[in-house]
Amino acid sequence: MQTTSAVTTDAPPPPPSAHPDLSTVPRIDFLLLALAVSGVAFSAPLITATAAPAVAIAFWRNCIATGVLSPIALLRHRAELRAMSRRTVLLCLAAGAFLALHFAMWLPSLRMTSIASSTALCTVTPLWTTLYLRLRGHHIPRMVWIGSATAFAGVLVLTGVDFSTDTRALAGDALALGAGMAASGYFLLGSEVRRTASTIAYTYVCYATTAVLLLVACVASGQALTGYSGSTWLKIVLLTGAAQFLGHSLSNRVVRTLGPSLVSTAILMETPGAALIGAVWLGQMPPVAVYPAVGLVLIGLLVVIRGQRRT
């Protein structure tokens, strides 16, 4: 590697670490990650209980989030937004496109299959993330592979009981699986952008992009964007607060320090969390397998954390 000052100045920044040293990460980031997982766990039950078209729900949660962020981003982060490089802006736009694709596939799947099955297949994100990082040349510690596989096994324990032979349910499962792939791209791009951009600046551009793309999808498919009841609007607002701000925004906040592998693995806890919330709130009783599934996901997550600490 050349070390002259000219080359160092002009060369692109080194690739982000897929597995950062967790011993140097502030403890508050782990707490924020736990809050993010709690937020996204409410996503599926709230969407299922909201009497509005699926993609329209996705549009409004991103539109509301963009509206809330606008005063902060345009007043306090205006200089940062103007100073963003073309590459950073393109990455933000690409992340927003992946997020829109994620929502466009996952939300309809919740109306086609069960909460447990849809959420489980959607949260297979860490496997796609880890495979992509390996293809990019990142070294993946053995314990991270083992931990990811263990956590995924927990998802399979739950999903395996919940599989259906119904054609509509299988189509919903396929959409959820594709949504998980899109979420992986969203997390990976977000971890790259967060190397140089603040959480507010990144999420503002990303959510705005997602809202615009979903608006186009709603208009093209003829989904109603208004005329909902007061309780429906309340659920959309609650969904925005829990899933969008607590879930997505806090995940974007900590992905820089914790890395995409750990964050996406932690999101696997959304599966049993959503199943339990759905059971209490909507009466969709989860299978008994949800309990060992929680244990396997937690064990896998701890192994991933231990593997990154060793790294």
CSV table of N, CA and C in Angstrom, one decimal, residues 6 12 18 43 46 58 64 71 77 85 92 109-110 130 153 176 197 207-208 242 247 257 267-268 296 301 305:
chain,number,residue,atom,x,y,z
A,6,ALA,N,0.0,12.5,-0.8
A,6,ALA,CA,-0.9,12.8,-1.9
A,6,ALA,C,-1.9,11.6,-2.1
A,12,PRO,N,-10.0,7.0,-1.5
A,12,PRO,CA,-11.2,6.9,-0.8
A,12,PRO,C,-11.0,6.4,0.6
A,18,ALA,N,-16.9,-4.4,9.4
A,18,ALA,CA,-18.2,-5.1,9.6
A,18,ALA,C,-18.3,-5.6,11.0
A,43,SER,N,-44.2,-3.1,15.2
A,43,SER,CA,-44.5,-2.8,13.8
A,43,SER,C,-45.6,-3.7,13.2
A,46,LEU,N,-49.1,-3.5,14.8
A,46,LEU,CA,-49.8,-2.3,14.5
A,46,LEU,C,-50.3,-2.2,13.0
A,58,ALA,N,-47.3,2.5,4.8
A,58,ALA,CA,-45.8,2.7,4.7
A,58,ALA,C,-45.5,4.1,4.2
A,64,ILE,N,-44.8,11.2,7.6
A,64,ILE,CA,-44.9,11.8,8.9
A,64,ILE,C,-43.5,12.0,9.5
A,71,PRO,N,-37.9,20.3,10.2
A,71,PRO,CA,-37.4,21.5,10.9
A,71,PRO,C,-36.0,21.4,11.5
A,77,HIS,N,-29.1,21.3,10.5
A,77,HIS,CA,-28.2,20.4,9.7
A,77,HIS,C,-28.2,20.9,8.3
A,85,SER,N,-21.3,15.0,-0.1
A,85,SER,CA,-20.8,14.7,-1.4
A,85,SER,C,-21.8,14.0,-2.3
A,92,CYS,N,-27.5,7.7,0.1
A,92,CYS,CA,-28.8,7.9,0.8
A,92,CYS,C,-30.0,7.6,0.0
A,109,SER,N,-47.3,-8.5,2.8
A,109,SER,CA,-47.2,-9.9,3.3
A,109,SER,C,-47.9,-10.2,4.6
A,110,LEU,N,-48.0,-9.1,5.5
A,110,LEU,CA,-48.7,-9.2,6.8
A,110,LEU,C,-50.2,-9.5,6.6
A,130,THR,N,-24.3,-10.8,6.2
A,130,THR,CA,-23.0,-11.5,6.4
A,130,THR,C,-22.5,-12.0,5.1
A,153,ALA,N,-31.5,-20.2,13.4
A,153,ALA,CA,-32.2,-21.5,13.8
A,153,ALA,C,-33.4,-21.2,14.7
A,176,ALA,N,-42.2,-11.6,2.2
A,176,ALA,CA,-41.5,-11.3,3.4
A,176,ALA,C,-40.0,-11.7,3.3
A,197,ALA,N,-22.0,10.9,7.8
A,197,ALA,CA,-23.2,11.8,7.9
A,197,ALA,C,-23.8,11.5,9.3
A,207,TYR,N,-35.6,8.8,4.5
A,207,TYR,CA,-37.1,8.7,4.7
A,207,TYR,C,-37.8,9.5,3.6
A,208,ALA,N,-37.3,10.7,3.2
A,208,ALA,CA,-37.9,11.5,2.2
A,208,ALA,C,-38.0,10.7,0.9
A,242,ALA,N,-43.2,4.4,17.1
A,242,ALA,CA,-42.5,3.1,17.6
A,242,ALA,C,-41.6,2.5,16.6
A,247,GLY,N,-37.5,2.4,16.1
A,247,GLY,CA,-36.9,1.3,15.4
A,247,GLY,C,-35.8,1.6,14.4
A,257,THR,N,-21.4,2.3,15.2
A,257,THR,CA,-20.6,1.8,16.2
A,257,THR,C,-20.6,0.3,16.4
A,267,ILE,N,-32.0,-7.5,15.4
A,267,ILE,CA,-33.4,-7.3,14.9
A,267,ILE,C,-34.1,-8.6,14.8
A,268,LEU,N,-33.4,-9.8,14.8
A,268,LEU,CA,-34.1,-11.0,14.8
A,268,LEU,C,-35.1,-11.2,16.0
A,296,LEU,N,-32.9,-19.3,21.5
A,296,LEU,CA,-31.9,-19.5,20.5
A,296,LEU,C,-31.4,-18.2,19.9
A,301,LEU,N,-27.3,-14.2,19.4
A,301,LEU,CA,-26.9,-12.8,19.6
A,301,LEU,C,-25.7,-12.6,20.5
A,305,ILE,N,-21.9,-11.2,19.6
A,305,ILE,CA,-21.2,-10.1,20.4
A,305,ILE,C,-19.9,-10.6,20.9
